């Protein structure tokens, strides 16, 4: 686990230096080294709407009001300062182990394990390349896909699972994952067809990274932002150009 200071930095909702480029017209840019499918429909939210979403996310904590009152009454911390402290509370409980359990099932066929291993390596390599991460083990040196997830991902705050089975001895795959990598970067992964495995490749997926949650949400399609804010947990395919 990282230091408290590093944790506070990545859990902050505060505006990062790189966010200004998205204020006028949020877009996905090649120079950000992000990958995405060629959706005919992709609409991001403006800055003010993301601010409202983050506020609603904060209010999702039932304990937030109690903590703020406690800080003010017991330690006589001014309201303005206590609000800043609350910004560093985790946005949700870590769901990484919960997601891992979806893959930690038996029996899995050898082909299924190989497919999961291939998919995990491909996506981890994408995120390592996007964030230009150095000094970590190559995913090709880790055979167990579950160990890969645990090694490269710090925490997961939201995911949606596919609902269509590929085969009986294959586990369902996630359609969306949002969380923090071990390098302190926020990340979002989307698979438009989670019922397909690597032999049935497609271009309807997306990998995004950012320095803060707000910056990440500014890059995401507005429907994916809403799915995250309302914590929808099951994949619901829409029109093909939407990718689910």
XYZ file of N, CA and C in Angstrom:
732
model
N 0.843 -1.212 0.000
C 0.000 0.000 0.000
C 0.872 1.253 0.000
N 0.374 2.267 -0.654
C 1.144 3.499 -0.753
C 1.017 4.298 0.530
N 1.805 5.360 0.636
C 1.773 6.201 1.820
C 0.464 6.953 1.918
N 0.183 7.488 3.124
C -1.040 8.249 3.333
C -1.066 9.475 2.422
N 0.105 10.115 2.252
C 0.169 11.294 1.394
C -0.179 10.976 -0.040
N 0.348 9.827 -0.534
C 0.048 9.433 -1.912
C -1.415 9.075 -2.066
N -1.964 8.419 -1.028
C -3.375 8.060 -1.064
C -4.242 9.310 -1.120
N -3.900 10.275 -0.302
C -4.667 11.520 -0.285
C -4.602 12.211 -1.635
N -3.447 12.153 -2.267
C -3.289 12.819 -3.557
C -4.182 12.199 -4.608
N -4.229 10.874 -4.660
C -5.002 10.249 -5.717
C -6.494 10.217 -5.429
N -6.881 10.305 -4.142
C -8.296 10.292 -3.809
C -8.908 11.682 -3.839
N -8.107 12.673 -4.093
C -8.609 14.046 -4.095
C -9.502 14.304 -5.286
N -10.575 15.067 -5.040
C -11.460 15.491 -6.115
C -10.998 16.832 -6.682
N -9.923 17.376 -6.154
C -9.490 18.704 -6.564
C -9.058 18.711 -8.018
N -9.121 19.892 -8.634
C -8.817 20.038 -10.047
C -7.327 19.928 -10.292
N -6.939 19.070 -11.218
C -5.532 18.894 -11.534
C -5.110 19.865 -12.622
N -3.793 19.999 -12.794
C -3.254 20.938 -13.762
C -3.610 20.550 -15.187
N -3.806 19.259 -15.421
C -4.047 18.811 -16.784
C -5.505 18.903 -17.186
N -6.386 19.295 -16.268
C -7.810 19.288 -16.586
C -8.238 20.444 -17.462
N -7.479 21.531 -17.481
C -7.907 22.719 -18.186
C -8.102 22.461 -19.671
N -7.386 21.507 -20.218
C -7.490 21.244 -21.642
C -8.845 20.671 -22.009
N -9.604 20.180 -21.010
C -10.909 19.588 -21.280
C -12.051 20.546 -20.947
N -11.737 21.749 -20.447
C -12.784 22.654 -20.005
C -13.689 23.110 -21.138
N -13.102 23.436 -22.296
C -13.908 23.975 -23.390
C -14.637 22.886 -24.155
N -13.913 21.910 -24.589
C -14.508 20.840 -25.384
C -13.839 19.523 -25.043
N -14.400 18.773 -24.095
C -13.788 17.506 -23.699
C -13.689 16.551 -24.887
N -12.523 16.039 -25.143
C -12.325 15.124 -26.256
C -11.366 14.024 -25.846
N -11.326 12.985 -26.673
C -10.322 11.939 -26.526
C -9.227 12.248 -27.534
N -7.991 12.322 -27.096
C -6.922 12.768 -27.985
C -5.864 11.699 -28.161
N -5.325 11.608 -29.392
C -4.266 10.647 -29.675
C -3.038 10.924 -28.826
N -2.740 12.199 -28.595
C -1.533 12.524 -27.858
C -1.632 12.158 -26.378
N -2.826 11.767 -25.906
C -2.971 11.286 -24.538
C -2.646 9.794 -24.436
N -2.368 9.182 -25.608
C -2.052 7.748 -25.666
C -3.193 6.892 -25.116
N -4.421 7.372 -25.246
C -5.584 6.580 -24.869
C -6.094 5.817 -26.093
N -6.729 4.707 -25.843
C -7.247 3.876 -26.918
C -8.767 3.783 -26.774
N -9.450 3.797 -27.887
C -10.905 3.683 -27.813
C -11.443 3.156 -29.125
N -12.636 2.653 -29.121
C -13.262 2.189 -30.353
C -13.880 3.384 -31.078
N -14.125 3.230 -32.347
C -14.661 4.327 -33.154
C -16.172 4.426 -32.994
N -16.598 4.931 -31.849
C -18.022 5.107 -31.619
C -18.558 6.248 -32.463
N -19.725 6.043 -33.017
C -20.402 7.136 -33.716
C -21.011 8.091 -32.699
N -21.259 7.576 -31.512
C -21.837 8.389 -30.442
C -20.873 8.418 -29.258
N -20.359 9.586 -28.952
C -19.513 9.735 -27.763
C -19.636 11.182 -27.307
N -20.287 11.362 -26.181
C -20.540 12.714 -25.685
C -20.084 12.812 -24.237
N -19.187 13.739 -23.961
C -18.695 13.928 -22.601
C -19.505 15.009 -21.889
N -19.402 15.022 -20.577
C -20.117 16.020 -19.773
C -19.261 17.269 -19.578
N -19.906 18.437 -19.478
C -19.144 19.658 -19.181
C -18.670 19.670 -17.735
N -17.752 20.552 -17.458
C -17.121 20.654 -16.147
C -18.138 20.807 -15.017
N -19.132 21.677 -15.213
C -20.092 21.942 -14.128
C -20.936 20.720 -13.790
N -21.245 19.889 -14.790
C -22.031 18.676 -14.519
C -21.192 17.645 -13.762
N -19.918 17.545 -14.115
C -19.029 16.628 -13.398
C -18.887 17.060 -11.939
N -18.820 18.367 -11.698
C -18.748 18.873 -10.324
C -19.976 18.433 -9.533
N -21.157 18.488 -10.149
C -22.386 18.048 -9.476
C -22.346 16.548 -9.202
N -21.818 15.792 -10.169
C -21.710 14.342 -9.982
C -20.785 14.007 -8.815
N -19.670 14.726 -8.720
C -18.732 14.485 -7.628
C -19.355 14.850 -6.282
N -20.166 15.898 -6.278
C -20.850 16.287 -5.049
C -21.834 15.205 -4.613
N -22.570 14.648 -5.573
C -23.520 13.582 -5.242
C -22.778 12.332 -4.771
N -21.593 12.120 -5.311
C -20.782 10.979 -4.892
C -20.333 11.148 -3.448
N -19.980 12.369 -3.097
C -19.574 12.672 -1.729
C -20.731 12.438 -0.761
N -21.936 12.869 -1.179
C -23.115 12.721 -0.317
C -23.533 11.266 -0.167
N -23.011 10.418 -1.055
C -23.312 8.991 -0.980
C -22.803 8.398 0.322
N -21.766 9.026 0.894
C -21.241 8.579 2.186
C -22.219 8.982 3.287
N -22.848 8.008 3.879
C -23.784 8.310 4.960
C -23.062 8.877 6.182
N -21.776 8.561 6.291
C -21.015 9.006 7.454
C -20.416 10.401 7.264
N -20.487 10.951 6.040
C -19.814 12.222 5.751
C -20.315 13.350 6.643
N -21.627 13.430 6.807
C -22.195 14.504 7.623
C -21.763 14.366 9.081
N -21.719 13.121 9.567
C -21.300 12.874 10.943
C -19.832 13.263 11.139
N -18.982 12.882 10.172
C -17.552 13.197 10.269
C -17.341 14.701 10.286
N -18.061 15.420 9.434
C -17.913 16.869 9.370
C -18.321 17.512 10.697
N -19.422 17.037 11.261
C -19.894 17.563 12.547
C -18.896 17.233 13.658
N -18.347 16.015 13.607
C -17.379 15.589 14.607
C -16.128 16.467 14.560
N -15.626 16.745 13.371
C -14.431 17.573 13.220
C -14.659 18.982 13.749
N -15.847 19.502 13.518
C -16.149 20.871 13.937
C -16.364 20.963 15.448
N -17.087 20.006 16.012
C -17.456 20.078 17.430
C -16.330 19.629 18.360
N -15.644 18.556 18.018
C -14.621 18.003 18.898
C -13.289 18.733 18.733
N -12.905 18.982 17.494
C -11.598 19.598 17.241
C -11.693 21.069 16.842
N -12.927 21.578 16.791
C -13.172 22.976 16.449
C -12.517 23.359 15.114
N -12.595 22.437 14.162
C -12.065 22.702 12.820
C -13.120 23.462 12.022
N -12.772 24.577 11.422
C -13.748 25.363 10.653
C -14.388 24.551 9.534
N -15.577 24.947 9.182
C -16.342 24.221 8.161
C -15.578 24.120 6.850
N -14.931 25.190 6.445
C -14.209 25.198 5.170
C -13.097 24.158 5.171
N -12.373 24.051 6.282
C -11.278 23.088 6.376
C -11.803 21.652 6.474
N -12.884 21.460 7.215
C -13.453 20.110 7.339
C -13.975 19.611 5.997
N -14.491 20.535 5.164
C -14.934 20.151 3.823
C -13.767 19.652 2.988
N -12.625 20.298 3.130
C -11.427 19.872 2.400
C -10.992 18.487 2.869
N -11.046 18.259 4.172
C -10.673 16.944 4.721
C -11.580 15.853 4.158
N -12.867 16.170 4.040
C -13.824 15.184 3.543
C -13.549 14.795 2.092
N -12.907 15.687 1.352
C -12.588 15.381 -0.038
C -11.647 14.192 -0.160
N -10.905 13.903 0.915
C -9.915 12.845 0.864
C -10.449 11.501 1.379
N -11.724 11.474 1.710
C -12.320 10.192 2.075
C -12.432 9.312 0.833
N -12.222 8.006 0.959
C -12.418 7.127 -0.188
C -13.833 7.287 -0.745
N -13.968 7.251 -2.082
C -15.287 7.485 -2.669
C -16.226 6.293 -2.471
N -15.655 5.105 -2.405
C -16.441 3.894 -2.156
C -15.511 2.861 -1.563
N -16.101 1.772 -1.090
C -15.267 0.673 -0.626
C -14.548 0.030 -1.812
N -13.364 -0.476 -1.557
C -12.596 -1.164 -2.587
C -13.312 -2.454 -2.985
N -13.540 -2.636 -4.296
C -14.263 -3.809 -4.804
C -13.345 -4.760 -5.573
N -12.042 -4.585 -5.413
C -11.103 -5.405 -6.192
C -11.252 -6.895 -5.875
N -11.279 -7.237 -4.613
C -11.389 -8.649 -4.245
C -12.711 -9.251 -4.710
N -13.739 -8.426 -4.689
C -15.052 -8.876 -5.166
C -14.995 -9.208 -6.650
N -14.316 -8.365 -7.427
C -14.172 -8.635 -8.862
C -13.313 -9.870 -9.097
N -12.239 -10.001 -8.341
C -11.353 -11.155 -8.498
C -12.102 -12.464 -8.276
N -13.045 -12.460 -7.350
C -13.805 -13.677 -7.038
C -14.603 -14.184 -8.240
N -14.960 -13.295 -9.162
C -15.681 -13.717 -10.363
C -14.822 -14.632 -11.236
N -13.504 -14.459 -11.159
C -12.593 -15.280 -11.954
C -12.032 -16.446 -11.158
N -12.113 -16.359 -9.834
C -11.557 -17.399 -8.968
C -12.595 -18.476 -8.721
N -13.057 -19.086 -9.807
C -14.079 -20.130 -9.722
C -13.533 -21.403 -10.361
N -14.060 -22.522 -9.906
C -13.661 -23.817 -10.470
C -14.924 -24.580 -10.855
N -14.837 -25.486 -11.839
C -13.630 -25.710 -12.648
C -13.613 -24.787 -13.868
N -12.426 -24.337 -14.256
C -12.234 -23.599 -15.495
C -11.428 -24.473 -16.449
N -11.807 -24.484 -17.695
C -11.047 -25.265 -18.672
C -9.681 -24.620 -18.890
N -8.745 -25.404 -19.402
C -7.410 -24.860 -19.698
C -7.499 -23.741 -20.719
N -8.409 -23.900 -21.682
C -8.584 -22.861 -22.697
C -9.083 -21.570 -22.064
N -9.992 -21.689 -21.098
C -10.533 -20.502 -20.437
C -9.436 -19.765 -19.674
N -8.622 -20.524 -18.948
C -7.527 -19.903 -18.185
C -6.568 -19.186 -19.125
N -6.256 -19.819 -20.259
C -5.346 -19.220 -21.231
C -5.942 -17.940 -21.824
N -7.244 -17.969 -22.120
C -7.918 -16.798 -22.688
C -7.920 -15.639 -21.686
N -8.224 -15.945 -20.425
C -8.244 -14.907 -19.381
C -6.849 -14.322 -19.202
N -5.850 -15.199 -19.220
C -4.460 -14.773 -19.086
C -4.070 -13.834 -20.229
N -4.444 -14.192 -21.459
C -4.128 -13.376 -22.636
C -4.805 -12.017 -22.556
N -6.098 -12.016 -22.204
C -6.853 -10.754 -22.117
C -6.276 -9.855 -21.027
N -5.955 -10.435 -19.876
C -5.406 -9.645 -18.772
C -4.075 -9.017 -19.170
N -3.208 -9.792 -19.816
C -1.903 -9.264 -20.229
C -2.046 -8.137 -21.242
N -2.931 -8.328 -22.211
C -3.120 -7.305 -23.246
C -3.549 -5.978 -22.629
N -4.529 -6.032 -21.746
C -5.061 -4.794 -21.173
C -4.089 -4.145 -20.188
N -3.395 -4.958 -19.402
C -2.407 -4.406 -18.474
C -1.297 -3.705 -19.249
N -0.857 -4.321 -20.347
C 0.190 -3.700 -21.175
C -0.287 -2.374 -21.749
N -1.557 -2.305 -22.130
C -2.100 -1.043 -22.644
C -2.000 0.055 -21.596
N -2.417 -0.252 -20.383
C -2.397 0.767 -19.331
C -0.967 1.138 -18.935
N -0.051 0.173 -18.935
C 1.345 0.482 -18.643
C 1.930 1.397 -19.720
N 1.551 1.162 -20.980
C 2.035 1.997 -22.079
C 1.417 3.391 -22.029
N 0.104 3.455 -21.760
C -0.580 4.749 -21.701
C 0.055 5.639 -20.640
N 0.331 5.054 -19.477
C 0.854 5.836 -18.351
C 2.380 5.886 -18.331
N 3.013 5.245 -19.333
C 4.473 5.223 -19.435
C 5.114 4.776 -18.123
N 4.568 3.707 -17.572
C 5.023 3.191 -16.279
C 6.291 2.353 -16.436
N 7.256 2.640 -15.606
C 8.514 1.893 -15.592
C 8.711 1.271 -14.210
N 9.555 0.247 -14.152
C 9.957 -0.321 -12.874
C 9.036 -1.373 -12.306
N 8.016 -1.795 -13.075
C 7.142 -2.872 -12.606
C 7.405 -4.120 -13.442
N 7.065 -5.260 -12.876
C 7.230 -6.515 -13.601
C 6.398 -6.506 -14.878
N 6.918 -7.134 -15.912
C 6.136 -7.316 -17.127
C 5.006 -8.305 -16.838
N 3.793 -8.061 -17.377
C 2.705 -9.030 -17.165
C 3.025 -10.413 -17.721
N 3.996 -10.497 -18.622
C 4.384 -11.794 -19.176
C 5.183 -12.621 -18.164
N 5.584 -12.003 -17.065
C 6.314 -12.727 -16.023
C 5.390 -13.199 -14.898
N 4.094 -12.904 -15.026
C 3.106 -13.352 -14.036
C 2.100 -14.242 -14.748
N 2.026 -15.494 -14.361
C 1.154 -16.444 -15.053
C -0.287 -16.383 -14.575
N -0.477 -16.135 -13.294
C -1.821 -16.169 -12.707
C -2.541 -14.834 -12.969
N -3.667 -14.839 -13.724
C -4.395 -13.596 -14.010
C -4.868 -12.870 -12.752
N -5.226 -13.625 -11.715
C -5.679 -13.013 -10.463
C -4.537 -12.251 -9.802
N -3.326 -12.849 -9.830
C -2.158 -12.157 -9.287
C -1.830 -10.910 -10.107
N -2.096 -10.955 -11.412
C -1.887 -9.779 -12.261
C -2.768 -8.626 -11.805
N -4.048 -8.908 -11.612
C -4.983 -7.864 -11.178
C -4.545 -7.263 -9.853
N -4.125 -8.124 -8.937
C -3.741 -7.656 -7.615
C -2.444 -6.851 -7.661
N -1.525 -7.239 -8.547
C -0.219 -6.580 -8.622
C -0.307 -5.190 -9.272
N -1.113 -5.050 -10.311
C -1.135 -3.802 -11.076
C -2.247 -2.833 -10.661
N -3.269 -3.340 -9.996
C -4.393 -2.477 -9.615
C -4.384 -2.258 -8.102
N -4.461 -0.992 -7.703
C -4.477 -0.673 -6.278
C -5.875 -0.888 -5.699
N -6.859 -0.205 -6.261
C -8.242 -0.364 -5.797
C -9.209 -0.214 -6.962
N -10.370 -0.840 -6.830
C -11.451 -0.729 -7.816
C -12.680 -0.179 -7.108
N -13.230 0.898 -7.648
C -14.388 1.539 -7.022
C -15.692 1.264 -7.754
N -15.591 0.701 -8.955
C -16.825 0.383 -9.680
C -16.509 -0.581 -10.804
N -17.403 -1.543 -10.992
C -17.322 -2.406 -12.168
C -18.716 -2.906 -12.509
N -18.915 -3.219 -13.780
C -20.141 -3.870 -14.243
C -19.752 -5.200 -14.868
N -20.551 -6.219 -14.621
C -20.259 -7.542 -15.156
C -21.138 -7.836 -16.364
N -20.546 -8.552 -17.335
C -21.329 -9.053 -18.446
C -22.337 -10.082 -17.960
N -23.422 -10.216 -18.680
C -24.481 -11.134 -18.252
C -24.648 -12.312 -19.213
N -23.946 -12.260 -20.359
C -24.029 -13.343 -21.325
C -22.827 -14.253 -21.187
N -23.064 -15.552 -21.097
C -21.951 -16.498 -20.998
C -21.368 -16.769 -22.377
N -20.057 -16.911 -22.430
C -19.373 -17.314 -23.656
C -19.513 -18.826 -23.831
N -19.135 -19.563 -22.787
C -19.317 -21.017 -22.727
C -19.540 -21.393 -21.274
N -19.991 -22.604 -21.044
C -20.292 -23.035 -19.676
C -19.074 -23.009 -18.765
N -17.889 -23.327 -19.292
C -16.702 -23.394 -18.440
C -15.869 -22.114 -18.526
N -16.511 -21.024 -18.960
C -15.864 -19.715 -18.989
C -16.599 -18.771 -18.046
N -15.882 -17.992 -17.240
C -16.556 -17.019 -16.362
C -16.996 -15.790 -17.150
N -18.020 -15.110 -16.640
C -18.412 -13.836 -17.248
C -17.289 -12.817 -17.066
N -17.202 -11.892 -18.000
C -16.173 -10.858 -17.936
C -16.789 -9.513 -17.562
N -15.998 -8.607 -17.003
C -16.504 -7.264 -16.711
C -16.635 -6.431 -17.983
N -17.659 -5.603 -18.041
C -17.810 -4.683 -19.164
C -17.198 -3.330 -18.831
N -17.111 -2.985 -17.549
C -16.551 -1.703 -17.117
C -15.768 -1.903 -15.820
N -14.615 -1.229 -15.722
C -13.849 -1.201 -14.472
C -13.301 0.213 -14.291
N -13.489 0.777 -13.103
C -12.947 2.101 -12.776
C -12.249 2.022 -11.428
N -11.032 2.523 -11.382
C -10.293 2.470 -10.117
C -8.961 3.173 -10.215
N -7.998 2.719 -9.390
C -6.675 3.330 -9.318
C -5.616 2.252 -9.529
N -4.684 2.533 -10.413
C -3.564 1.627 -10.650
C -2.514 1.785 -9.550
N -1.584 0.857 -9.495
C -0.515 0.924 -8.493
C 0.402 2.138 -8.693
N 0.386 2.701 -9.905
C 1.206 3.882 -10.166
C 0.472 5.179 -9.817
N -0.658 5.067 -9.095
C -1.462 6.199 -8.620
C -2.299 6.871 -9.701
N -2.362 6.281 -10.886
C -3.190 6.841 -11.959
C -4.602 6.268 -11.876
N -5.599 7.159 -12.055
C -6.975 6.696 -12.197
C -7.117 6.040 -13.571
N -7.945 4.989 -13.638
C -8.120 4.325 -14.927
C -9.579 3.926 -15.133
N -9.950 3.821 -16.403
C -11.280 3.321 -16.770
C -11.108 2.385 -17.957
N -11.667 1.177 -17.832
C -11.628 0.186 -18.898
C -13.046 -0.176 -19.273
N -13.323 -0.231 -20.568
C -14.661 -0.605 -21.036
C -14.554 -1.606 -22.170
N -15.315 -2.672 -22.071
C -15.409 -3.678 -23.125
C -16.849 -3.690 -23.618
N -17.044 -3.321 -24.895
C -18.391 -3.252 -25.436
C -19.050 -4.599 -25.648
N -18.251 -5.668 -25.654
C -18.792 -7.021 -25.855
C -18.143 -7.972 -24.852
N -18.506 -7.897 -23.585
C -17.837 -8.712 -22.563
C -18.105 -10.207 -22.688
N -19.043 -10.593 -23.556
C -19.330 -12.021 -23.730
C -18.384 -12.669 -24.741
N -17.522 -11.857 -25.382
C -16.559 -12.396 -26.337
C -15.190 -12.535 -25.692
N -14.480 -13.600 -26.059
C -13.110 -13.777 -25.590
C -12.138 -13.472 -26.719
N -10.831 -13.589 -26.448
C -9.804 -13.014 -27.324
C -9.820 -13.543 -28.755
N -10.293 -14.741 -28.972
C -10.319 -15.264 -30.334
C -11.362 -14.531 -31.180
N -12.334 -13.939 -30.525
C -13.348 -13.160 -31.229
C -13.084 -11.679 -30.944
N -12.044 -11.161 -31.551
C -11.624 -9.802 -31.249
C -12.579 -8.779 -31.852
N -12.574 -7.579 -31.281
C -13.393 -6.470 -31.775
C -12.728 -5.176 -31.362
N -13.165 -4.074 -31.929
C -12.566 -2.782 -31.648
C -13.402 -1.965 -30.670
N -14.397 -2.569 -30.084
C -15.309 -1.804 -29.229
C -14.892 -1.929 -27.765
N -13.806 -1.268 -27.445
C -13.306 -1.211 -26.076
C -12.628 0.136 -25.889
N -12.338 0.461 -24.652
C -11.722 1.754 -24.357
C -10.840 1.654 -23.114
N -9.709 2.342 -23.137
C -8.802 2.430 -21.984
C -8.478 3.901 -21.750
N -8.828 4.433 -20.600
C -8.576 5.830 -20.271
C -7.809 5.925 -18.959
N -6.939 6.913 -18.851
C -6.237 7.173 -17.595
C -6.258 8.667 -17.311
N -6.053 9.028 -16.036
C -6.060 10.439 -15.635
C -5.363 10.582 -14.295
N -5.033 11.828 -13.965
C -4.368 12.119 -12.696
C -5.346 12.246 -11.532
N -6.627 12.440 -11.835
C -7.637 12.592 -10.789
C -8.947 11.994 -11.276
N -9.854 11.777 -10.345
C -11.156 11.233 -10.715
C -11.897 12.208 -11.623
N -11.848 13.482 -11.302
C -12.552 14.463 -12.128
C -12.027 14.463 -13.561
N -10.727 14.442 -13.710
C -10.139 14.428 -15.050
C -10.575 13.187 -15.822
N -10.667 12.043 -15.122
C -11.100 10.804 -15.761
C -12.552 10.906 -16.222
N -13.435 11.410 -15.355
C -14.847 11.528 -15.695
C -15.067 12.489 -16.863
N -14.228 13.514 -16.969
C -14.338 14.465 -18.078
C -14.030 13.804 -19.417
N -13.281 12.705 -19.402
C -12.928 11.992 -20.633
C -13.951 10.933 -21.017
N -14.785 10.514 -20.056
C -15.692 9.399 -20.274
C -16.984 9.833 -20.944
N -17.602 8.909 -21.668
C -18.922 9.161 -22.229
C -19.907 9.420 -21.095
N -20.833 10.351 -21.310
C -21.747 10.753 -20.240
C -22.573 9.591 -19.704
N -22.887 8.621 -20.551
C -23.672 7.466 -20.082
C -22.852 6.574 -19.168
N -21.556 6.475 -19.450
C -20.683 5.700 -18.564
C -20.481 6.408 -17.233
N -20.414 7.734 -17.271
C -20.317 8.505 -16.025
C -21.545 8.243 -15.166
N -22.729 8.285 -15.781
C -23.969 8.040 -15.028
C -24.004 6.622 -14.471
N -23.560 5.648 -15.269
C -23.515 4.263 -14.782
C -22.638 4.149 -13.544
N -21.526 4.887 -13.552
C -20.621 4.885 -12.405
C -21.245 5.587 -11.200
N -21.797 6.777 -11.416
C -22.366 7.555 -10.314
C -23.508 6.789 -9.646
N -24.356 6.148 -10.446
C -25.497 5.411 -9.887
C -25.142 3.978 -9.529
N -23.875 3.614 -9.757
C -23.353 2.312 -9.328
C -24.112 1.133 -9.945
N -24.413 1.236 -11.245
C -25.028 0.112 -11.941
C -24.016 -1.008 -12.069
N -24.420 -2.230 -11.793
C -23.462 -3.332 -11.698
C -23.584 -4.373 -12.805
N -24.620 -4.260 -13.640
C -24.796 -5.258 -14.707
C -24.780 -4.587 -16.074
N -24.087 -5.235 -16.998
C -23.957 -4.751 -18.360
C -25.313 -4.726 -19.053
N -25.574 -3.660 -19.770
C -26.823 -3.556 -20.528
C -26.494 -3.084 -21.931
N -26.397 -4.002 -22.889
C -25.995 -3.634 -24.247
C -27.001 -2.693 -24.896
N -26.468 -1.689 -25.599
C -27.311 -0.757 -26.334
C -26.998 -0.924 -27.818
N -27.182 0.113 -28.604
C -26.882 0.024 -30.030
C -25.393 -0.217 -30.234
N -25.020 -0.806 -31.358
C -23.641 -1.208 -31.582
C -22.677 -0.041 -31.535
N -23.089 1.123 -32.094
C -22.159 2.247 -32.097
C -21.901 2.766 -30.688
N -22.766 2.370 -29.747
C -22.599 2.780 -28.353
C -21.649 1.848 -27.616
N -21.500 0.607 -28.072
C -20.626 -0.388 -27.425
C -21.124 -0.821 -26.054
N -22.386 -0.812 -25.809
C -22.916 -1.307 -24.537
C -23.009 -0.272 -23.463
